[in-house]
Each structure stands twice: as C-alpha cells, then as structure tokens.
Amino acid sequence: MKKFKIVMIAVASIAMLSLSSCKWKPSDEQIKTLEETKAAALSAEKTLAQKKAERQEWEKKVAAKKAELQKVKADKENVQNFQKPAAE
Amino acid sequence: MKIRMTLIVSLFLSLVFANVILAQQSYNYEEMTQEQYNALLAEWQKRLDTAKKGIAEEEAKIEQLKKEYDALQAQIDQTWQEIYKLADQSKEQYDTYKSGLSQLRDDARAFLNLSPEEIYSKSNEIDSLQAKLNKFKENPFSATAENQALINEIQSLIDQAKEKAKTAVPPTYTVVKGDYLWKIAGKDDIYGNPHAWWRIYTSNLDQIKNPDLIYPKQVLAIPRAVGPNEHLVQKGEFLSKIAGYPNVYGDSFKWQKLYEANKSFITDPNMIYPYQVLKIAR
C-alpha cells in the first residue's frame, strides 16, 4: 500500500511536470526581441514627433525669409526710384 | 537578532528588485500564447517601420526646406548688394546710417520729455534736430521701409516738440530795436495774433504810456491767464454787457464803474476792443 502511494505520487508528479512542460512559453531570447522592438518603436515614434516639430519650425523660417525677400525687393525698388527731397 | 534583521532586509530588497525587474517586462509572458506573442511582435514591428518611414520623409522635407531657406537667404543677400550699389554706398555705411537714425530718434524722444518751457528755451535744438533729420532724408537709404518708418517717427516727435513749445508760457518779452506792439503780439510764441497787441498794452499800463512808443530793453509782461479782477474783452462785447456778467458786477447799469476803472485807455465808453484787459474795481 505504501509502495502504491509512492508510485502514485511519482506518476502524478511526472504527469504534472509533463503537462507543464508542454505549454508554450516565450524564450528569454523572444522576450528580449519583443521588448527591444517595442522600445525601438516607441523611441522612433518620439523621434518622428520631434522631426515633425523641426519641420514645422523650418516651414515658419522659410515663410519668414520669403516675406523678408519681398520686403528687400520692395526696398530695392524704392531706393532705385529715390529722389532727394526738395530743400525745406 | 542581528542575523534575523539582516535576513528580513535582504528578503525585502529581493522582493523590491524582483518587482522592478518584472515591471520592466510589460507583458505577462507566463500567460502568453504563441499567437499573442506573434501578434504583439508584428504590431510593434509595424509601428517601428511606420515611424522609421515617417522619420525618413520628415528628414527629406527638412533637408528640402533648409535648401530653400539658404536659397532665399542668398537672394536676400544679393538684393542687398544691389541696394548698396544703387545707393553707391557700403554695408558699413548703411549700418552707420541706421544707428545714426536710431540715435536721432532717442534724442528726439528725450527732447520731447522736457517741459514746454525747457523746449521753448532750447528752440535752436529743435532746429538742429530737424536739420539732422533733413540730412538723413537726403540719403537714398531713407527710401527703405524700415528707415522710412523711423524717419516718420522722428518727424512726428519733432513736430510734437514744436507744438509742446507753443504751450510754454514766456512770462516776459524784452523789446528789441524795430519792435512794436502789433509785431510782438503777432509772434508765434507770444499770441500769434497781432490784434492781441491790446492785451500787451493793457497789461503793461504801468510802463507803456503811449502804445505807439515802446523802447528797446523794455521788459513787457505777457499774461496767459486772466486774473480774478480782470476781464478779457471778446468780440461783440460792450461795457454794459460785461458789467452784467455775474462774475463782474451782475448789474449792467454799473458799466460806468467799469469805465472809470479803465479810463486810461478807454477814450469812448461806446468803443472797446477785443483783447483789451479791463480792470474790475471792487
């Protein structure tokens, strides 16, 4: 009886071990891959947001330069057509 | 006792360390199926690829904008060179011109902050500011929008200073050779109206016996306000009307009292003139 008990416990243990070892589980390598991919994606999204902001900044600078060019062109025309004022 | 304490602390630190390590792993990998793992990995990979593509596109756009910016700057520089050539001057001369204008504006502002009397006493400085501004106006650089705005501002400050000086109260006037009351009253800084000679005359009866005779170096009072016992005659007024004013006698029949008090220059009580200052005898 005692022997039977021991055998049963052993069988149950082996069965449990077998069952538990059959369930799929990501390996350390896979976990590392997933975590690294996630971190890289989040970092890239952050960089993208920064790049968008930088691009908008440059768009503003270009618009300001365009306005400045128009102003300078108008100034050039004014200087070209300049006439000394009559003596007061 | 000490060993037990060390054990408890070690156990606590181990638990904290384990929690930190577990927290870094955002997923419960123990419960995860292979399909879930693959789906998650694919999702993050897709997000990573999309972000990388977006970064590349943004970098290309930024590069393009930088080139456009540089091209615009080059055009601006070129246009400025053309402006210098047209004005037959250098960039250094332009910078000197601009700083000179700014300095003149500061001077005009400081001048305008003076009291009317101070401005009045420094009238020649207004003329000097105006002369300097006129000189700046003669330079072709004055035609640029920025300088034109500055010039207009300075002109406005000078004009305001001139106006402010007019409100100054020169309390006296020293007669010079060739002066006569009509001429003095007509001066801009006196009354600006020759007809107001009566006001000078009637306010200086103590030293002018004959209004046709004034002498160089005579110091005449130039009153700006009417005193409490005085009345400045206006067009259309006559003695009985003035006597009837509540602040005079309040009784038009007392015109004679008014006449008596001002007999020295009123020869005919039916003839009084604007700008005469009448004494009101109490």
Short mmCIF file of C-alpha atoms in Angstrom, two decimals:
data_model
loop_
_atom_site.label_atom_id
_atom_site.label_comp_id
_atom_site.label_asym_id
_atom_site.label_seq_id
_atom_site.Cartn_x
_atom_site.Cartn_y
_atom_site.Cartn_z
CA MET A 1 0.00 0.00 0.00
CA LYS A 2 2.78 2.27 0.92
CA LYS A 3 4.57 1.35 -2.28
CA PHE A 4 1.45 2.11 -4.28
CA LYS A 5 1.20 5.53 -2.71
CA ILE A 6 4.77 6.32 -3.58
CA VAL A 7 4.24 5.17 -7.17
CA MET A 8 1.08 7.24 -7.49
CA ILE A 9 2.81 10.35 -6.23
CA ALA A 10 5.67 9.76 -8.65
CA VAL A 11 3.25 9.26 -11.56
CA ALA A 12 1.29 12.34 -10.63
CA SER A 13 4.48 14.32 -10.36
CA ILE A 14 5.70 13.18 -13.72
CA ALA A 15 2.26 13.91 -15.25
CA MET A 16 2.24 17.40 -13.84
CA LEU A 17 5.76 18.04 -14.99
CA SER A 18 4.89 16.76 -18.47
CA LEU A 19 1.75 18.89 -18.65
CA SER A 20 3.53 21.98 -17.51
CA SER A 21 6.41 21.47 -19.91
CA CYS A 22 4.03 21.00 -22.85
CA LYS A 23 2.52 24.60 -22.56
CA TRP A 24 4.25 27.11 -24.97
CA LYS A 25 6.20 29.90 -23.30
CA PRO A 26 8.38 32.59 -24.99
CA SER A 27 12.04 32.02 -24.54
CA ASP A 28 14.27 34.65 -22.99
CA GLU A 29 15.55 35.47 -26.46
CA GLN A 30 11.99 36.03 -27.75
CA ILE A 31 11.07 38.20 -24.76
CA LYS A 32 14.20 40.24 -25.37
CA THR A 33 13.28 40.63 -29.06
CA LEU A 34 9.74 41.78 -28.28
CA GLU A 35 10.86 44.22 -25.61
CA GLU A 36 13.60 45.63 -27.83
CA THR A 37 11.22 46.01 -30.79
CA LYS A 38 8.70 47.79 -28.59
CA ALA A 39 11.36 50.13 -27.16
CA ALA A 40 12.71 50.86 -30.63
CA ALA A 41 9.20 51.59 -31.97
CA LEU A 42 8.41 53.95 -29.08
CA SER A 43 11.74 55.70 -29.48
CA ALA A 44 11.23 56.04 -33.24
CA GLU A 45 7.74 57.48 -32.71
CA LYS A 46 9.21 60.03 -30.32
CA THR A 47 11.90 60.93 -32.85
CA LEU A 48 9.21 61.25 -35.53
CA ALA A 49 7.29 63.73 -33.39
CA GLN A 50 10.49 65.75 -32.89
CA LYS A 51 11.20 65.69 -36.62
CA LYS A 52 7.67 66.92 -37.38
CA ALA A 53 8.14 69.80 -34.95
CA GLU A 54 11.51 70.59 -36.51
CA ARG A 55 9.96 70.53 -39.99
CA GLN A 56 7.21 72.95 -38.87
CA GLU A 57 9.87 75.22 -37.43
CA TRP A 58 11.71 75.23 -40.73
CA GLU A 59 8.48 75.94 -42.60
CA LYS A 60 7.99 79.02 -40.42
CA LYS A 61 11.59 80.12 -41.03
CA VAL A 62 11.18 79.72 -44.78
CA ALA A 63 7.91 81.70 -44.74
CA ALA A 64 9.66 84.49 -42.80
CA LYS A 65 12.54 84.50 -45.28
CA LYS A 66 10.10 84.72 -48.20
CA ALA A 67 8.45 87.74 -46.58
CA GLU A 68 11.88 89.28 -45.94
CA LEU A 69 12.84 88.78 -49.58
CA GLN A 70 9.67 90.53 -50.74
CA LYS A 71 10.41 93.41 -48.38
CA VAL A 72 14.01 93.72 -49.55
CA LYS A 73 12.87 93.66 -53.19
CA ALA A 74 10.42 96.48 -52.46
CA ASP A 75 13.22 98.38 -50.68
CA LYS A 76 15.44 97.95 -53.72
CA GLU A 77 12.74 99.40 -55.93
CA ASN A 78 12.26 102.34 -53.55
CA VAL A 79 16.00 103.05 -53.46
CA GLN A 80 16.08 102.80 -57.25
CA ASN A 81 13.29 105.39 -57.55
CA PHE A 82 14.64 107.59 -54.76
CA GLN A 83 14.66 111.30 -55.36
CA LYS A 84 16.19 113.81 -53.00
CA PRO A 85 13.52 115.83 -51.20
CA ALA A 86 13.24 119.46 -52.13
CA ALA A 87 15.05 121.75 -49.69
CA GLU A 88 12.69 122.78 -46.88
CA MET B 1 18.78 39.02 16.43
CA LYS B 2 21.17 40.76 14.08
CA ILE B 3 21.11 37.84 11.67
CA ARG B 4 17.30 37.82 11.65
CA MET B 5 17.24 41.54 10.87
CA THR B 6 19.72 41.11 8.01
CA LEU B 7 17.59 38.30 6.64
CA ILE B 8 14.41 40.41 6.72
CA VAL B 9 16.13 43.35 4.97
CA SER B 10 17.63 41.04 2.35
CA LEU B 11 14.23 39.48 1.72
CA PHE B 12 12.63 42.93 1.35
CA LEU B 13 15.29 44.13 -1.07
CA SER B 14 14.96 40.91 -3.09
CA LEU B 15 11.20 41.48 -3.37
CA VAL B 16 11.70 45.08 -4.49
CA PHE B 17 14.34 44.02 -7.02
CA ALA B 18 12.06 41.28 -8.35
CA ASN B 19 9.20 43.77 -8.72
CA VAL B 20 11.37 46.22 -10.64
CA ILE B 21 12.57 43.50 -12.98
CA LEU B 22 9.02 42.26 -13.51
CA ALA B 23 7.70 45.80 -14.07
CA GLN B 24 10.18 46.28 -16.90
CA GLN B 25 8.55 43.47 -18.68
CA SER B 26 5.27 44.96 -19.77
CA TYR B 27 3.62 41.72 -20.62
CA ASN B 28 2.67 38.70 -18.65
CA TYR B 29 4.77 36.26 -20.57
CA GLU B 30 3.70 33.38 -18.33
CA GLU B 31 0.11 33.63 -19.61
CA MET B 32 1.03 34.49 -23.22
CA THR B 33 0.22 32.17 -26.10
CA GLN B 34 2.43 31.92 -29.17
CA GLU B 35 -0.25 33.62 -31.31
CA GLN B 36 -0.46 36.54 -28.90
CA TYR B 37 3.30 36.84 -28.90
CA ASN B 38 3.48 36.83 -32.70
CA ALA B 39 0.67 39.38 -32.98
CA LEU B 40 2.35 41.69 -30.49
CA LEU B 41 5.71 41.40 -32.16
CA ALA B 42 4.13 42.11 -35.57
CA GLU B 43 2.29 45.15 -34.19
CA TRP B 44 5.44 46.69 -32.71
CA GLN B 45 7.41 45.87 -35.80
CA LYS B 46 4.77 47.62 -37.91
CA ARG B 47 4.82 50.69 -35.67
CA LEU B 48 8.60 50.74 -35.82
CA ASP B 49 8.59 50.53 -39.63
CA THR B 50 5.93 53.25 -39.96
CA ALA B 51 7.86 55.56 -37.63
CA LYS B 52 11.13 54.93 -39.47
CA LYS B 53 9.45 55.69 -42.78
CA GLY B 54 7.93 58.87 -41.31
CA ILE B 55 11.33 59.96 -39.96
CA ALA B 56 12.90 59.48 -43.37
CA GLU B 57 10.14 61.52 -45.02
CA GLU B 58 10.40 64.31 -42.45
CA GLU B 59 14.19 64.40 -42.79
CA ALA B 60 13.84 64.72 -46.55
CA LYS B 61 11.35 67.57 -46.14
CA ILE B 62 13.62 69.32 -43.61
CA GLU B 63 16.54 68.96 -45.97
CA GLN B 64 14.46 70.49 -48.76
CA LEU B 65 13.35 73.37 -46.52
CA LYS B 66 16.95 74.04 -45.47
CA LYS B 67 17.96 74.27 -49.11
CA GLU B 68 15.03 76.61 -49.82
CA TYR B 69 16.00 78.73 -46.80
CA ASP B 70 19.61 79.00 -47.96
CA ALA B 71 18.48 79.91 -51.49
CA LEU B 72 16.20 82.65 -50.13
CA GLN B 73 18.98 83.98 -47.92
CA ALA B 74 21.30 84.09 -50.91
CA GLN B 75 18.66 86.04 -52.87
CA ILE B 76 18.22 88.46 -49.97
CA ASP B 77 21.98 88.99 -49.70
CA GLN B 78 22.19 89.53 -53.45
CA THR B 79 19.35 92.08 -53.35
CA TRP B 80 21.07 93.95 -50.53
CA GLN B 81 24.27 94.09 -52.56
CA GLU B 82 22.23 95.59 -55.39
CA ILE B 83 20.72 98.14 -52.98
CA TYR B 84 24.21 99.16 -51.77
CA LYS B 85 25.30 99.52 -55.37
CA LEU B 86 22.25 101.64 -56.24
CA ALA B 87 22.90 103.88 -53.24
CA ASP B 88 26.59 103.92 -54.12
CA GLN B 89 27.40 103.07 -50.51
CA SER B 90 28.67 100.11 -48.48
CA LYS B 91 27.04 97.90 -45.86
CA GLU B 92 29.10 99.66 -43.19
CA GLN B 93 27.71 102.99 -44.35
CA TYR B 94 24.20 101.54 -44.20
CA ASP B 95 24.80 100.33 -40.63
CA THR B 96 26.15 103.77 -39.68
CA TYR B 97 23.09 105.37 -41.27
CA LYS B 98 20.70 103.15 -39.31
CA SER B 99 22.45 103.64 -35.98
CA GLY B 100 22.52 107.39 -36.62
CA LEU B 101 18.77 107.40 -37.22
CA SER B 102 18.16 105.39 -34.05
CA GLN B 103 20.31 107.83 -32.09
CA LEU B 104 18.37 110.77 -33.52
CA ARG B 105 15.08 109.13 -32.52
CA ASP B 106 16.38 108.66 -28.95
CA ASP B 107 17.46 112.31 -28.87
CA ALA B 108 14.06 113.46 -30.16
CA ARG B 109 12.28 111.30 -27.58
CA ALA B 110 14.42 112.69 -24.76
CA PHE B 111 13.78 116.22 -26.02
CA LEU B 112 10.03 115.67 -26.11
CA ASN B 113 10.13 114.59 -22.46
CA LEU B 114 11.30 118.07 -21.41
CA SER B 115 8.82 120.60 -20.10
CA PRO B 116 7.30 123.07 -22.59
CA GLU B 117 9.39 125.85 -21.05
CA GLU B 118 12.61 123.86 -21.43
CA ILE B 119 11.77 123.02 -25.03
CA TYR B 120 10.90 126.67 -25.65
CA SER B 121 14.23 127.80 -24.22
CA LYS B 122 16.05 125.26 -26.42
CA SER B 123 14.24 126.09 -29.64
CA ASN B 124 17.54 126.09 -31.50
CA GLU B 125 17.95 122.41 -30.59
CA ILE B 126 14.64 121.61 -32.31
CA ASP B 127 16.02 123.30 -35.39
CA SER B 128 19.21 121.28 -35.05
CA LEU B 129 17.23 118.00 -34.78
CA GLN B 130 15.19 118.98 -37.82
CA ALA B 131 18.34 119.80 -39.79
CA LYS B 132 19.87 116.45 -38.90
CA LEU B 133 16.70 114.64 -39.94
CA ASN B 134 16.60 116.52 -43.23
CA LYS B 135 20.16 115.35 -43.87
CA PHE B 136 19.08 111.75 -43.26
CA LYS B 137 16.15 112.23 -45.63
CA GLU B 138 18.56 113.11 -48.42
CA ASN B 139 20.25 109.69 -48.27
CA PRO B 140 18.85 107.02 -50.65
CA PHE B 141 18.78 104.60 -47.71
CA SER B 142 15.89 106.67 -46.37
CA ALA B 143 13.72 105.02 -49.04
CA THR B 144 13.73 101.60 -47.35
CA ALA B 145 10.52 100.79 -45.49
CA GLU B 146 12.21 100.39 -42.13
CA ASN B 147 14.12 103.67 -42.36
CA GLN B 148 11.09 105.48 -43.74
CA ALA B 149 9.10 104.40 -40.70
CA LEU B 150 11.89 105.59 -38.41
CA ILE B 151 12.11 108.93 -40.21
CA ASN B 152 8.34 109.42 -39.94
CA GLU B 153 8.52 108.65 -36.23
CA ILE B 154 11.32 111.16 -35.67
CA GLN B 155 9.49 113.81 -37.72
CA SER B 156 6.41 113.24 -35.61
CA LEU B 157 8.45 113.60 -32.39
CA ILE B 158 9.98 116.87 -33.64
CA ASP B 159 6.55 118.20 -34.64
CA GLN B 160 5.18 117.25 -31.24
CA ALA B 161 8.10 119.06 -29.57
CA LYS B 162 7.35 122.16 -31.65
CA GLU B 163 3.70 122.02 -30.62
CA LYS B 164 4.64 121.49 -26.99
CA ALA B 165 6.93 124.52 -27.06
CA LYS B 166 3.99 126.64 -28.19
CA THR B 167 2.23 125.90 -24.91
CA ALA B 168 5.18 127.30 -22.99
CA VAL B 169 4.48 130.45 -21.04
CA PRO B 170 7.13 133.06 -21.73
CA PRO B 171 6.27 135.35 -18.81
CA THR B 172 8.01 138.35 -20.26
CA TYR B 173 9.24 139.77 -23.52
CA THR B 174 12.22 142.06 -23.89
CA VAL B 175 11.70 144.65 -26.56
CA VAL B 176 14.36 144.82 -29.27
CA LYS B 177 15.04 147.52 -31.83
CA GLY B 178 12.35 147.58 -34.53
CA ASP B 179 9.64 146.05 -32.32
CA TYR B 180 6.15 147.48 -31.98
CA LEU B 181 3.19 146.04 -30.08
CA TRP B 182 1.39 144.77 -33.20
CA LYS B 183 4.53 142.90 -34.28
CA ILE B 184 5.23 141.45 -30.82
CA ALA B 185 1.65 140.21 -30.39
CA GLY B 186 1.80 138.51 -33.79
CA LYS B 187 4.81 136.35 -32.86
CA ASP B 188 4.02 132.62 -32.69
CA ASP B 189 5.41 132.28 -29.18
CA ILE B 190 3.61 135.39 -27.89
CA TYR B 191 -0.05 135.41 -29.01
CA GLY B 192 0.28 134.57 -32.67
CA ASN B 193 -2.28 137.31 -33.39
CA PRO B 194 -1.30 140.96 -33.98
CA HIS B 195 -4.73 142.15 -32.79
CA ALA B 196 -3.80 140.95 -29.32
CA TRP B 197 -1.47 143.96 -29.00
CA TRP B 198 -4.23 145.45 -26.82
CA ARG B 199 -3.63 142.71 -24.31
CA ILE B 200 0.07 143.58 -24.06
CA TYR B 201 -0.69 147.25 -23.84
CA THR B 202 -3.46 147.00 -21.21
CA SER B 203 -1.38 144.57 -19.14
CA ASN B 204 1.62 146.92 -19.13
CA LEU B 205 -0.07 150.27 -18.48
CA ASP B 206 2.46 150.98 -15.75
CA GLN B 207 5.28 151.24 -18.30
CA ILE B 208 3.52 152.00 -21.62
CA LYS B 209 2.04 155.44 -21.67
CA ASN B 210 1.62 155.55 -25.42
CA PRO B 211 1.11 152.25 -27.28
CA ASP B 212 2.96 153.65 -30.27
CA LEU B 213 6.05 154.21 -28.17
CA ILE B 214 7.94 151.28 -26.73
CA TYR B 215 11.69 151.14 -26.24
CA PRO B 216 14.41 148.52 -26.66
CA LYS B 217 15.21 146.57 -23.47
CA GLN B 218 11.76 147.29 -22.04
CA VAL B 219 10.55 144.11 -20.35
CA LEU B 220 6.86 143.59 -21.04
CA ALA B 221 4.60 141.18 -19.16
CA ILE B 222 2.93 138.64 -21.45
CA PRO B 223 0.00 137.31 -19.42
CA ARG B 224 -1.50 133.96 -20.44
CA ALA B 225 -4.32 133.79 -17.97
CA VAL B 226 -6.90 136.39 -16.96
CA GLY B 227 -6.66 137.47 -13.34
CA PRO B 228 -9.60 137.28 -10.85
CA ASN B 229 -10.30 141.02 -11.09
CA GLU B 230 -9.80 141.26 -14.83
CA HIS B 231 -11.87 140.69 -17.92
CA LEU B 232 -10.51 139.99 -21.40
CA VAL B 233 -12.78 141.67 -23.90
CA GLN B 234 -14.22 139.34 -26.56
CA LYS B 235 -15.67 140.26 -29.94
CA GLY B 236 -19.27 141.54 -29.61
CA GLU B 237 -18.96 142.71 -26.00
CA PHE B 238 -19.69 146.20 -24.68
CA LEU B 239 -19.31 147.72 -21.23
CA SER B 240 -22.91 147.28 -20.01
CA LYS B 241 -22.93 143.68 -21.19
CA ILE B 242 -19.69 142.94 -19.36
CA ALA B 243 -20.92 144.76 -16.22
CA GLY B 244 -23.96 142.49 -16.24
CA TYR B 245 -21.89 139.30 -16.00
CA PRO B 246 -22.36 137.64 -12.58
CA ASN B 247 -18.57 137.40 -12.11
CA VAL B 248 -18.20 141.14 -12.89
CA TYR B 249 -20.95 143.24 -11.20
CA GLY B 250 -24.07 141.31 -12.11
CA ASP B 251 -25.66 144.61 -12.99
CA SER B 252 -25.41 146.15 -16.46
CA PHE B 253 -26.11 149.62 -15.06
CA LYS B 254 -22.74 149.54 -13.33
CA TRP B 255 -20.93 149.87 -16.67
CA GLN B 256 -19.79 153.30 -15.60
CA LYS B 257 -17.81 151.82 -12.73
CA LEU B 258 -16.05 149.65 -15.27
CA TYR B 259 -15.40 152.63 -17.47
CA GLU B 260 -13.99 154.67 -14.60
CA ALA B 261 -11.56 151.89 -13.67
CA ASN B 262 -10.22 151.68 -17.23
CA LYS B 263 -10.44 155.28 -18.29
CA SER B 264 -6.72 155.44 -19.02
CA PHE B 265 -7.19 153.56 -22.30
CA ILE B 266 -10.94 153.74 -22.95
CA THR B 267 -11.45 157.14 -24.51
CA ASP B 268 -15.05 156.49 -25.62
CA PRO B 269 -17.19 154.17 -23.44
CA ASN B 270 -19.03 153.04 -26.55
CA MET B 271 -15.79 151.86 -28.14
CA ILE B 272 -13.97 148.95 -26.55
CA TYR B 273 -11.91 146.40 -28.48
CA PRO B 274 -11.24 142.65 -28.30
CA TYR B 275 -8.11 141.69 -26.31
CA GLN B 276 -8.37 144.71 -24.02
CA VAL B 277 -7.89 143.62 -20.43
CA LEU B 278 -10.36 145.52 -18.23
CA LYS B 279 -9.70 146.02 -14.52
CA ILE B 280 -12.76 145.22 -12.40
CA ALA B 281 -12.79 147.65 -9.47
CA ARG B 282 -14.36 146.05 -6.38
#
